[in-house]
Coordinates of C-alpha atoms and ligand atoms in Angstrom, one line a residue:
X1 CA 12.0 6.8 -1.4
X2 CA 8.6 6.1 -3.7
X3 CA 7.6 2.4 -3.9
X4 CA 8.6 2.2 -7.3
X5 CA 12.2 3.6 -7.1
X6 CA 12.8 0.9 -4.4
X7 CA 11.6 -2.0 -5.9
X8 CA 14.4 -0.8 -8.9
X9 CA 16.9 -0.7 -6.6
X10 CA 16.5 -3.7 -5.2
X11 CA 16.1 -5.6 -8.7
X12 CA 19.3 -3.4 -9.8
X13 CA 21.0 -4.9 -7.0
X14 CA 19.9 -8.6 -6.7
X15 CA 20.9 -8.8 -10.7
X16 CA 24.5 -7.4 -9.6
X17 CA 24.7 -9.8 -6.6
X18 CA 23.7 -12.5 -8.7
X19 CA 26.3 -11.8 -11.5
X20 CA 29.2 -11.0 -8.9
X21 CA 28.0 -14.6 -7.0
X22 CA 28.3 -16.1 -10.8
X23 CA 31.6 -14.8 -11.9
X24 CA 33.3 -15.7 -8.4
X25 CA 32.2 -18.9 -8.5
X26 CA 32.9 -19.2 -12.0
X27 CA 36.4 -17.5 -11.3
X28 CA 37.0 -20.2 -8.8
X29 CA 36.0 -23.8 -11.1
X30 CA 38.0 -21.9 -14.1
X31 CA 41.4 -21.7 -11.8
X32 CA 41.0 -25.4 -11.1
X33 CA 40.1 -26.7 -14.5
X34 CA 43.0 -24.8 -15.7
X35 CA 46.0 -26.0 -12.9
X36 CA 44.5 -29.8 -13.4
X37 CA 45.1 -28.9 -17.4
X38 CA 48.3 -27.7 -16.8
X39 CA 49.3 -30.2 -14.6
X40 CA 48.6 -33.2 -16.7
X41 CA 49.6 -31.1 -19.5
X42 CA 53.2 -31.0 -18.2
X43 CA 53.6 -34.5 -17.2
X44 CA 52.8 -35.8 -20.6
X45 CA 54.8 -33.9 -22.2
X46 CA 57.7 -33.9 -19.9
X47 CA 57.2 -38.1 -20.6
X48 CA 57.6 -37.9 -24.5
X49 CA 60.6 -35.4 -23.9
X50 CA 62.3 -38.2 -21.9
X51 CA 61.9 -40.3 -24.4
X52 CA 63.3 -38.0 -26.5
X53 CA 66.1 -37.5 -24.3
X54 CA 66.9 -41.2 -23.9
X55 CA 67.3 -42.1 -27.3
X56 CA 69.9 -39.1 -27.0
X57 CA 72.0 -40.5 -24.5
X58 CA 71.6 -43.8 -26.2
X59 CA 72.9 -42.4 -29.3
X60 CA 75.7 -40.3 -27.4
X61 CA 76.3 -42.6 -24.5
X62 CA 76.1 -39.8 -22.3
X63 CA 74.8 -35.8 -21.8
X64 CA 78.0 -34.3 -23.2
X65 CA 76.1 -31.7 -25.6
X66 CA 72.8 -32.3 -24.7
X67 CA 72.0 -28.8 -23.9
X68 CA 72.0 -28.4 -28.2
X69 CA 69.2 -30.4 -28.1
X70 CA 67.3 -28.5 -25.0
X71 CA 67.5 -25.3 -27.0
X72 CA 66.5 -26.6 -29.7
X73 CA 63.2 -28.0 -27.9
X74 CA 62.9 -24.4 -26.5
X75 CA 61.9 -26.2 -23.8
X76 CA 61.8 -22.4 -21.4
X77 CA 57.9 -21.9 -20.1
X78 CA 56.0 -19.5 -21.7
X79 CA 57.3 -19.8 -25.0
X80 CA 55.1 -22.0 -28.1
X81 CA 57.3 -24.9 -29.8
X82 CA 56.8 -26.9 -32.0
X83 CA 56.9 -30.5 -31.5
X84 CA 56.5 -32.6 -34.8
X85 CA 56.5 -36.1 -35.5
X86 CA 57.3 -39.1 -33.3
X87 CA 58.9 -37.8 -30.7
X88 CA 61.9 -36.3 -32.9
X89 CA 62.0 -32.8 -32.3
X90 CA 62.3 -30.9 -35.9
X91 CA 65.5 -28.6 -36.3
X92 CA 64.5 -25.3 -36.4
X93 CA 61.1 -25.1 -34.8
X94 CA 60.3 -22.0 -34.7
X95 CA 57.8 -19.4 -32.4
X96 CA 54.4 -20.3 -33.4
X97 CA 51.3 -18.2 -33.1
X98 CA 49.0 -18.9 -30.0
X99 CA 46.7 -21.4 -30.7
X100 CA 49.0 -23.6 -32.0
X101 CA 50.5 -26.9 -30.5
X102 CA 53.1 -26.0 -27.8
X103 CA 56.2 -27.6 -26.5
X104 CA 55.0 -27.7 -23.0
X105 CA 51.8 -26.0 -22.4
X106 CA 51.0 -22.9 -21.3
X107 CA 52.7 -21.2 -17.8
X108 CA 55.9 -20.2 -17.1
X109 CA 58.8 -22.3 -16.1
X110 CA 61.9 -23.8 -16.8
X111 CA 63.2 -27.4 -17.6
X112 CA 66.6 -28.6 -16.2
X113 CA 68.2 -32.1 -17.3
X114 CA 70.0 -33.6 -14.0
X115 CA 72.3 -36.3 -14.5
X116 CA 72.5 -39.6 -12.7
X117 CA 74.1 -37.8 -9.6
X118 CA 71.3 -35.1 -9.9
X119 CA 74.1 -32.5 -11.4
X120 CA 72.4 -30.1 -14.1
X121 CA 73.6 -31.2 -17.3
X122 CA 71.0 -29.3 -19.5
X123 CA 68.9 -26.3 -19.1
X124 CA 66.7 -23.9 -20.2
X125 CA 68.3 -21.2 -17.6
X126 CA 71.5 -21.7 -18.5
X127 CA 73.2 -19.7 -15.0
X128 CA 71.9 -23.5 -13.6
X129 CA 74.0 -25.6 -15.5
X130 CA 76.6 -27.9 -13.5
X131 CA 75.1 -26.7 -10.5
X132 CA 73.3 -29.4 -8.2
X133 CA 69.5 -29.8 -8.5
X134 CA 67.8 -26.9 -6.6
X135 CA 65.6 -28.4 -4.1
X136 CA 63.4 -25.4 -3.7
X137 CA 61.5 -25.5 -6.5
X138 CA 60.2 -28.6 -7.9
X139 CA 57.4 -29.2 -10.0
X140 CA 57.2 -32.0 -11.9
X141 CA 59.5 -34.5 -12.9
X142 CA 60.5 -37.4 -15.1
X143 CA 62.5 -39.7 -14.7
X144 CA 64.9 -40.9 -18.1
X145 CA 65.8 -44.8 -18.1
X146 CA 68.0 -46.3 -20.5
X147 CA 67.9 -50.1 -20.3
X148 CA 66.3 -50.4 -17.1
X149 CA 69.1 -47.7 -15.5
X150 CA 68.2 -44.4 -14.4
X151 CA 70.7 -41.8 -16.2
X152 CA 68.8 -38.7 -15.3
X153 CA 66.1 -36.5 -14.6
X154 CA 63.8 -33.6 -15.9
X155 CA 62.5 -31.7 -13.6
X156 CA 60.8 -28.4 -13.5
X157 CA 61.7 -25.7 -11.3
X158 CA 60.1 -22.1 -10.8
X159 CA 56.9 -23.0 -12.2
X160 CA 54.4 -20.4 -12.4
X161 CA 50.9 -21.8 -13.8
X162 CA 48.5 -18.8 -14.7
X163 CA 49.3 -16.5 -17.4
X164 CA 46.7 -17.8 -20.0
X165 CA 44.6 -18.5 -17.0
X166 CA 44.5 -15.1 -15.6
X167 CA 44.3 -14.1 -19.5
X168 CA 41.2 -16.2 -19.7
X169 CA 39.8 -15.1 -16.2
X170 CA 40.2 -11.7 -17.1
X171 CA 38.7 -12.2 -20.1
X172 CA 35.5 -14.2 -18.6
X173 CA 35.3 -11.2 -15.9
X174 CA 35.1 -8.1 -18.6
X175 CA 32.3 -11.0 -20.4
X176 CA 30.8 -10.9 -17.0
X177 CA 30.8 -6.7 -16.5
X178 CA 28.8 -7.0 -19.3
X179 CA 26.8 -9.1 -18.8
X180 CA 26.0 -7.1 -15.1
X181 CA 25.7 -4.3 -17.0
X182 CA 22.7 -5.8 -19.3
X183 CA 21.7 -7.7 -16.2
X184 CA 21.4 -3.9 -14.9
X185 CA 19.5 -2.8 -17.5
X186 CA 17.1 -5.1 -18.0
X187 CA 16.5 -5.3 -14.0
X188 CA 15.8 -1.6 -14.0
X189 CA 13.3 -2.0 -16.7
X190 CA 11.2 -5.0 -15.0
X191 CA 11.7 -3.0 -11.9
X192 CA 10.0 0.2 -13.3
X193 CA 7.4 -2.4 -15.2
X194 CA 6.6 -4.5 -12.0
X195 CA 6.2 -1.0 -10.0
X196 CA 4.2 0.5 -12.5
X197 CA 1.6 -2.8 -12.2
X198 CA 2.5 -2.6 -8.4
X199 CA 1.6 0.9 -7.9
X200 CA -1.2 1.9 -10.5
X201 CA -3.5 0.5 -8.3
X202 CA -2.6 1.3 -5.3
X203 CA -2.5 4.7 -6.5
X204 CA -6.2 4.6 -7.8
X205 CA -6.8 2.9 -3.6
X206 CA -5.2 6.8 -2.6
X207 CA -7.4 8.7 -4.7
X208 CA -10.3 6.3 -3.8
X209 CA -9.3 7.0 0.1
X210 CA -8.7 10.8 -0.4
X211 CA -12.1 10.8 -2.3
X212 CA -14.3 8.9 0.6
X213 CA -12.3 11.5 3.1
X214 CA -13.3 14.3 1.1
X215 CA -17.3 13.1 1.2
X216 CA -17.5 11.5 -2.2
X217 CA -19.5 9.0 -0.5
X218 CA -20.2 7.5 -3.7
X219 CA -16.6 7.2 -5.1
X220 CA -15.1 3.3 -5.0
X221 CA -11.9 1.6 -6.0
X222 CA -11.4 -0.1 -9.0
X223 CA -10.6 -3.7 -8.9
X224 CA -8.2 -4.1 -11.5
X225 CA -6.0 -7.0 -9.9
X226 CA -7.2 -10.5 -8.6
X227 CA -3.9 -10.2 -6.0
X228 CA -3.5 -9.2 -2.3
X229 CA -4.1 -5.1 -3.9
X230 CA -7.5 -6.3 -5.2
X231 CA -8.3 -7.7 -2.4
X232 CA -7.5 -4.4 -0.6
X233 CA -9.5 -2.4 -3.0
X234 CA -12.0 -4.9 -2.0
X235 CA -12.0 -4.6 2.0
X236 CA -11.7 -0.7 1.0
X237 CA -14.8 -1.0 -1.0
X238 CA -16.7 -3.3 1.7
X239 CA -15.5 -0.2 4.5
X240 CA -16.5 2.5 2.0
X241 CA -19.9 0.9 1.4
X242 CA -20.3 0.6 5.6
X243 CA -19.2 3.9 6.1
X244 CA -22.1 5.3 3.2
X245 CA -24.8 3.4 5.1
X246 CA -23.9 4.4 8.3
X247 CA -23.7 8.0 7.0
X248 CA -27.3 7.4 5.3
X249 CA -28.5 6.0 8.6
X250 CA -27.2 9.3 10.5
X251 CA -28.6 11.7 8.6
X252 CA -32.0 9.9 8.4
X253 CA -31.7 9.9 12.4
X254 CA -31.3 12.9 12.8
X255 CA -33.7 13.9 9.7
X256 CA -36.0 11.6 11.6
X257 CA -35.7 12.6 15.3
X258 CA -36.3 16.3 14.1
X259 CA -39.7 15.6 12.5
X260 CA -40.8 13.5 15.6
X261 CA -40.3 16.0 17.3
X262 CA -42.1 18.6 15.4
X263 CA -45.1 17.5 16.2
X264 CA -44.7 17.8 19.9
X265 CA -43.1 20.8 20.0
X266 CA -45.5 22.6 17.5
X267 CA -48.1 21.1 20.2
X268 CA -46.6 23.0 23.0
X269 CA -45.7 26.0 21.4
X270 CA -49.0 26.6 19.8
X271 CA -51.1 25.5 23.2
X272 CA -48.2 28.1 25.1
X273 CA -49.2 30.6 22.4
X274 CA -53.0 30.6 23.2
X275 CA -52.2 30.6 26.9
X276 CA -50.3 33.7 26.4
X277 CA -52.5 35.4 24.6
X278 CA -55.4 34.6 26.3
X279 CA -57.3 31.9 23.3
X280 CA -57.1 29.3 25.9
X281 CA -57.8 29.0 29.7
X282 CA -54.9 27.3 31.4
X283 CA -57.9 24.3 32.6
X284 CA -56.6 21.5 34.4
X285 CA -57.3 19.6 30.9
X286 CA -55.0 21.9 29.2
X287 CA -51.7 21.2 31.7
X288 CA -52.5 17.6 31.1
X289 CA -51.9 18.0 27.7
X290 CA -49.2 19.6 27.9
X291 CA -47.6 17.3 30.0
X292 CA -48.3 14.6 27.9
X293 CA -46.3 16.2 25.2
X294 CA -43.4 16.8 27.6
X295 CA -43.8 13.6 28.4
X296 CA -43.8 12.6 24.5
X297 CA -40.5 14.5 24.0
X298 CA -38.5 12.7 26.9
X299 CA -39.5 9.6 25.8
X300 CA -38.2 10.1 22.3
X301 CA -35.2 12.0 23.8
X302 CA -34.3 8.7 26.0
X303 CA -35.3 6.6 22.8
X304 CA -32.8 8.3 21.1
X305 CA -30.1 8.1 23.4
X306 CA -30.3 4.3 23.2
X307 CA -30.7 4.1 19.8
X308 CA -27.1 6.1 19.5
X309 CA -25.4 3.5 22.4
X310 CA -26.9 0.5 20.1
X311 CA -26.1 1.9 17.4
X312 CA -22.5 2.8 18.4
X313 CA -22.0 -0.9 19.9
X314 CA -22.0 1.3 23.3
X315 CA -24.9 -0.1 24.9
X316 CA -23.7 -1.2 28.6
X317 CA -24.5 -4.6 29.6
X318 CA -24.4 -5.8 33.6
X319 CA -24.3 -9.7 32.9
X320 CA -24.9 -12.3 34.5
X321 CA -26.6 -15.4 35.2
X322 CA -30.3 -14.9 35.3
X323 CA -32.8 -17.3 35.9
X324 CA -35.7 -16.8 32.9
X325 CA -38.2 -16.5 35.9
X326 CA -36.6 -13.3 37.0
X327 CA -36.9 -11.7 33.7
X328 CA -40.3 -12.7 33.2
X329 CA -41.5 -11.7 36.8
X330 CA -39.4 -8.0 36.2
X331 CA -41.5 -7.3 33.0
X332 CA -44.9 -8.4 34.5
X333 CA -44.7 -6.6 37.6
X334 CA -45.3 -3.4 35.5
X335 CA -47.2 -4.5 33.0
X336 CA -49.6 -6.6 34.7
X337 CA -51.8 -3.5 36.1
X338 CA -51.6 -1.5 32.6
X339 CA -53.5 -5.2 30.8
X340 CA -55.8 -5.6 34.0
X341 CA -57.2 -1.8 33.0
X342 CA -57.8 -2.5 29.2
X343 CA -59.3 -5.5 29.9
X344 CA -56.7 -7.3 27.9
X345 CA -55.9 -11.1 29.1
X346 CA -52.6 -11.8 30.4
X347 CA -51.5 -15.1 30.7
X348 CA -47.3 -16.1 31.4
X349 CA -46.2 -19.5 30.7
X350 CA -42.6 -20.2 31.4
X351 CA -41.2 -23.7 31.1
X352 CA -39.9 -25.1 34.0
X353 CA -36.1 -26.3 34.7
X354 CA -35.1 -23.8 32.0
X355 CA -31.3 -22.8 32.2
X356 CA -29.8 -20.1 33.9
X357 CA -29.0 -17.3 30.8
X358 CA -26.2 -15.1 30.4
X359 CA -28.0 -11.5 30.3
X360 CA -28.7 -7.8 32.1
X361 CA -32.0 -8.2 33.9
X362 CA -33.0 -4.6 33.0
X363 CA -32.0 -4.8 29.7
X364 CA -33.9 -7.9 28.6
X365 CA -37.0 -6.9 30.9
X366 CA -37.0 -3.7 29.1
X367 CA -36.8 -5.6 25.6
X368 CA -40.1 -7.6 27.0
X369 CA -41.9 -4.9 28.2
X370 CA -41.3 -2.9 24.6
X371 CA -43.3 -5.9 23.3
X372 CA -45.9 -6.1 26.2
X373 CA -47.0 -2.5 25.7
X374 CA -47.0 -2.7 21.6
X375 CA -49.0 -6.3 22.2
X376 CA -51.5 -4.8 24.7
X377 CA -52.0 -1.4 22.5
X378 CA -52.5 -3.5 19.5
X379 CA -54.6 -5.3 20.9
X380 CA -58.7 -4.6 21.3
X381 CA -60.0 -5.2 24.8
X382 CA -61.1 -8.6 25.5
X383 CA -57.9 -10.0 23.6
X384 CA -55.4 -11.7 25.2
X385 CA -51.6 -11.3 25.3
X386 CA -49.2 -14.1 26.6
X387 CA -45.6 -13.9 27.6
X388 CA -44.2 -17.6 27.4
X389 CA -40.1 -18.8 28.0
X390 CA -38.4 -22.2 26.5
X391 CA -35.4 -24.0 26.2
X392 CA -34.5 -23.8 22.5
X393 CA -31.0 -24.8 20.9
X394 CA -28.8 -24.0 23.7
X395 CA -30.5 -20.9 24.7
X396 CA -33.9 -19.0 26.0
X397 CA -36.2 -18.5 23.6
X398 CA -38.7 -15.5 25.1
X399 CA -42.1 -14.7 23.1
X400 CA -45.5 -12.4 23.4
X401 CA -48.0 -13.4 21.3
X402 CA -50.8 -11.2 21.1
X403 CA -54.5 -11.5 19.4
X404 CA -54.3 -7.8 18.3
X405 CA -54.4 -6.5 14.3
X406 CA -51.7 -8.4 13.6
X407 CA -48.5 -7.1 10.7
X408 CA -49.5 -6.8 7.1
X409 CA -46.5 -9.2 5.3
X410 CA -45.1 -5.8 3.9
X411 CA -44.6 -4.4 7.0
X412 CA -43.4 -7.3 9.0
X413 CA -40.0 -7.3 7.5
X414 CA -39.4 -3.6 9.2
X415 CA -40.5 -3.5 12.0
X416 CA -37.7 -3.5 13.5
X417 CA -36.0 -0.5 11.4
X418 CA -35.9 2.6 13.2
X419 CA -38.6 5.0 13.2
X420 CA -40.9 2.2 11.0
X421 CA -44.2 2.3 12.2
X422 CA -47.0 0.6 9.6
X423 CA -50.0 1.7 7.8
X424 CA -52.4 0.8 10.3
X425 CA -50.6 1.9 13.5
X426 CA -50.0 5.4 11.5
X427 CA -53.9 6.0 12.1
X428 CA -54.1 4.9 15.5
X429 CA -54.0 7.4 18.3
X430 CA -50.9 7.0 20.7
X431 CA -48.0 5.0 19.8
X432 CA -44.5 5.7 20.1
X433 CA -41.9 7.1 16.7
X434 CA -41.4 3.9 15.6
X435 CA -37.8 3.1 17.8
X436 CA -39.3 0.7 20.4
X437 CA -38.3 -2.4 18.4
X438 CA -35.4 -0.8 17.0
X439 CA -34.3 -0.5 20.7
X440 CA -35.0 -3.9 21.4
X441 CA -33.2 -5.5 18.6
X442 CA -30.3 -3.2 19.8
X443 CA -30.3 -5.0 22.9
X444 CA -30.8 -8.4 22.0
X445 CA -28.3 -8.7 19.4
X446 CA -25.7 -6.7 21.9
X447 CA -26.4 -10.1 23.9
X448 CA -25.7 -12.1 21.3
X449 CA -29.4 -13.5 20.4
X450 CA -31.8 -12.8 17.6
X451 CA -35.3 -11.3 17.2
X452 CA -37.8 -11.9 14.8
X453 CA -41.7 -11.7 14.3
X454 CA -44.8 -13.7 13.0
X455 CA -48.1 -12.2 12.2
X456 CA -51.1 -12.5 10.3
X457 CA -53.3 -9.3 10.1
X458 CA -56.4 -9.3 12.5
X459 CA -55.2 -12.2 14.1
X460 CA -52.5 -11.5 16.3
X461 CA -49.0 -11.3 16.1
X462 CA -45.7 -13.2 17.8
X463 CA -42.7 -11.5 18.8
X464 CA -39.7 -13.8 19.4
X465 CA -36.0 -13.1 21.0
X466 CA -33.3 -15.3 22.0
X467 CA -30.7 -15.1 25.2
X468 CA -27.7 -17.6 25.0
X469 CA -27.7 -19.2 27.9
X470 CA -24.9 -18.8 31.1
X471 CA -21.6 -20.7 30.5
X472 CA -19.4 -20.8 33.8
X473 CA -16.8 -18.3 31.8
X474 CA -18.9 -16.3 29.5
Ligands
ADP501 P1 -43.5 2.2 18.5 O1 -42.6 2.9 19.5 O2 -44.2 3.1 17.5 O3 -44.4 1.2 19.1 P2 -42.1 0.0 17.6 O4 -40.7 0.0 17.1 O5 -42.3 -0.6 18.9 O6 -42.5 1.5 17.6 O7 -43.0 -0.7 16.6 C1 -42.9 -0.4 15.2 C2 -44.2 -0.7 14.5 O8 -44.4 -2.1 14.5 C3 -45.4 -0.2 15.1 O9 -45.6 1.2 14.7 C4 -46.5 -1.1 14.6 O10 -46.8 -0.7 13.3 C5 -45.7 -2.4 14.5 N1 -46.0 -3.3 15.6 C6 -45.2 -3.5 16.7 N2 -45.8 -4.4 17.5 C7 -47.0 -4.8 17.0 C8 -48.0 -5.6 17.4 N3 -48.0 -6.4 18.5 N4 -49.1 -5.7 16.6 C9 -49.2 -5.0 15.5 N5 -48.2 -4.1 15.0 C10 -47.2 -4.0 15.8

């Protein structure tokens, strides 16, 4: 079933619900307003027809032709008198239309007249008359006093209250069909309003989804509502916007990784083409060469591996707690040497007592040696290079600062983007495809820390990173 169809039926439904709930419980006060009315209705009147009845058997001095007067009265249930004047009953009264004032109310029921010794002397069923009271049956009564004496009774027997009232139910329930059915109506119209609203956009989120999943990269939601939909369209549009950098990112990888490794491979190819065909000697010069382009390719190959891990949140991480010491003395041992033979200054200044920091010694000693090697091939001999560790803000704080041709302001910003390498490092000899950083912020942010850089061209440049330090259950 579509969206929209149920939210109908369910509207369709509450509005019938809510009607049925209505005319039961309006079924249910009706009944007892109308048995109160009819109650009180025939006590009154049953009063002023003693009265009636008293002045009778005053007149008379006793019932002996009484039951002249009772049919008169028409006093039988069901039936519509008419009771004029003070009490007197008019001769004659005749069926009147509904509506108009009635003997004794509406129902159905009859009157009987028992004497002193409870002996029916009157009635409006006259089979009852001289018969004792019947005991079954009574409603109502009143009892007729003549000078302080009790010399009868009116009672009423087989009383049946509800004819108008099952008139006037019935009525109020065909009212109330109705008013279900218009109830029905209009519920079926908001429903196909509110599912229209309701649906519109989320069909323009299914075309946007079918769109991005046919490669309409492009292609985004409308926001049309300010609800929990627009804000849907809105996480769409955030995914959708992810998804076309990450695809941008990808094909500039790969667009990227294949000219890097042209040049290498153009290197080899053309040097294996000489060989073959006799241009070159294969000198010991030559296969050093060629090696060095091998060597080239691995090293981007590896690059790119890593890249791909960070990249894919996949880089794995041995934690644990290291001491800053250890990460520092990792990095040096192998970089040391490589300094010592440009002539390059190296000088390591780590603060002492610093914490213990949650990290993956290779990892973070590969991070520092990335920036050792850029430091020490920017850098002219006779520079220096230092490698220095602090405490900062709950955390180790590692930096290199180098006095090498330092980062125009233009390029500083991106040198950490993949495959960035600036200007001036474009027309120096050596040098990697621009991924070592890249690599490195990988890593540190996969720890949790930050990177960031300082420089001031043909002064020297700072490279910082941050490791959180080791909490007992991090
Ligand atoms: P590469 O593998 O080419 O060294 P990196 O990602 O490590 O790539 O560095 C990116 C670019 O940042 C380099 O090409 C260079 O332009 C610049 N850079 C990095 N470190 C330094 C430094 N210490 N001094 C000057 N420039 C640097």
């Amino acid at each position: 079933m579509k969206l929209g169809a149920k939210i109908s039926v369910s509207m369709v439904a509450l509005a019938l619900v809510a009607t049925l709930i209505a005319a039961y419980v309006a079924g249910i006060a009706i009944r007892r307003s109308f048995d109160f009315y009819v109650d009180r209705n025939l006590t009154y009147r049953l009063d002023r027809i003693g009265v009636v009845l008293a002045g009778y058997y005053l007149e008379e001095g006793g019932w002996t032709g009484v039951q002249a007067v009772f049919d008169s009265l028409q006093l039988k249930g069901g039936g519509y008198g008419y009771y004029g004047g003070q009490g007197v009953p008019r001769a004659g009264a005749g069926r009147r239309a509904m509506g108009a004032e009635t003997m004794m109310g509406p129902g159905s029921w009859d009157v009987l007249l028992l004497d002193a010794s409870d002996i029916v002397v009157a009635s409006s069923d006259e089979t009852l008359l001289g018969r004792p009271a019947p005991e079954s049956s009574i409603g109502q009564s009143a009892l007729i006093e003549v000078n302080g004496v009790a010399v009868g009774k009116l009672i009423v027997v087989n009383l049946q209250k509800g004819i108008w009232e099952n008139e006037f139910v019935s009525s109020l329930n065909n009212a109330i069909l109705w008013a279900a059915v218009i109830a029905a109506i209009i519920a079926l119209i908001l429903g196909m309003l509110v599912s229209k609203h309701l649906t519109g956009p989320l069909a323009m989120l299914t075309t946007a989804a079918s769109r991005l999943g046919g490669r309409d990269l492009g292609y985004r939601a409308p926001v049309v509502t300010g609800d929990e939909i627009g804000e849907l369209a809105k996480s769409f549009n955030f995914m959708a916007d992810n998804f076309e950098k990450n695809e941008r990112l990808r094909r500039n990888l790969i667009a990227d990784a294949a000219h890097e490794l042209r040049t290498p491979l153009s290197i080899l190819r053309g040097n294996l083409e000489s060989l073959q065909e006799g241009i070159i000697k294969p000198s010991p010069e030559i296969i050093i060469s060629l090696h060095d382009e091998v060597v080239r390719i691995s090293r981007l190959v590896n690059e790119l591996q890593e890249i791909s891990l960070a990249d894919a949140g996949e880089l794995r991480l041995n934690r644990r707690s290291v001491s800053a010491d250890e990460l520092v003395e990792k990095a040096t041992l192998l970089f040391s040497s490589e300094a010592m033979q440009k002539n390059v200054n190296f000088l390591v200044d780590v603060q002492a007592g610093m914490p213990q920091v949650n990290a993956d010694p290779d990892r973070i000693a590969q991070v520092i040696l990335n920036i050792l090697k850029n430091a020490l091939f920017y850098t002219e001999p006779g520079g220096t290079v230092k490698l220095s560790a602090a405490a900062k803000d709950g955390g180790a704080v590692f930096s290199v600062q180098d006095t090498g041709i330092g980062i125009a302001p233009g390029d500083l910003a991106n040198v950490f983007d993949r495959f960035y390498r600036s200007e001036q490092s474009r027309h120096r000899a050596g040098g990697g495809a621009g991924l070592g950083l890249a690599i490195a912020k990988g890593i540190v942010e996969a720890h949790g820390g930050e990177i960031w850089a300082e420089s001031k061209v043909n002064e020297g440049s700072t490279f910082y990173f941050s490791v959180p330090v080791y909490k007992q259950n991090s």
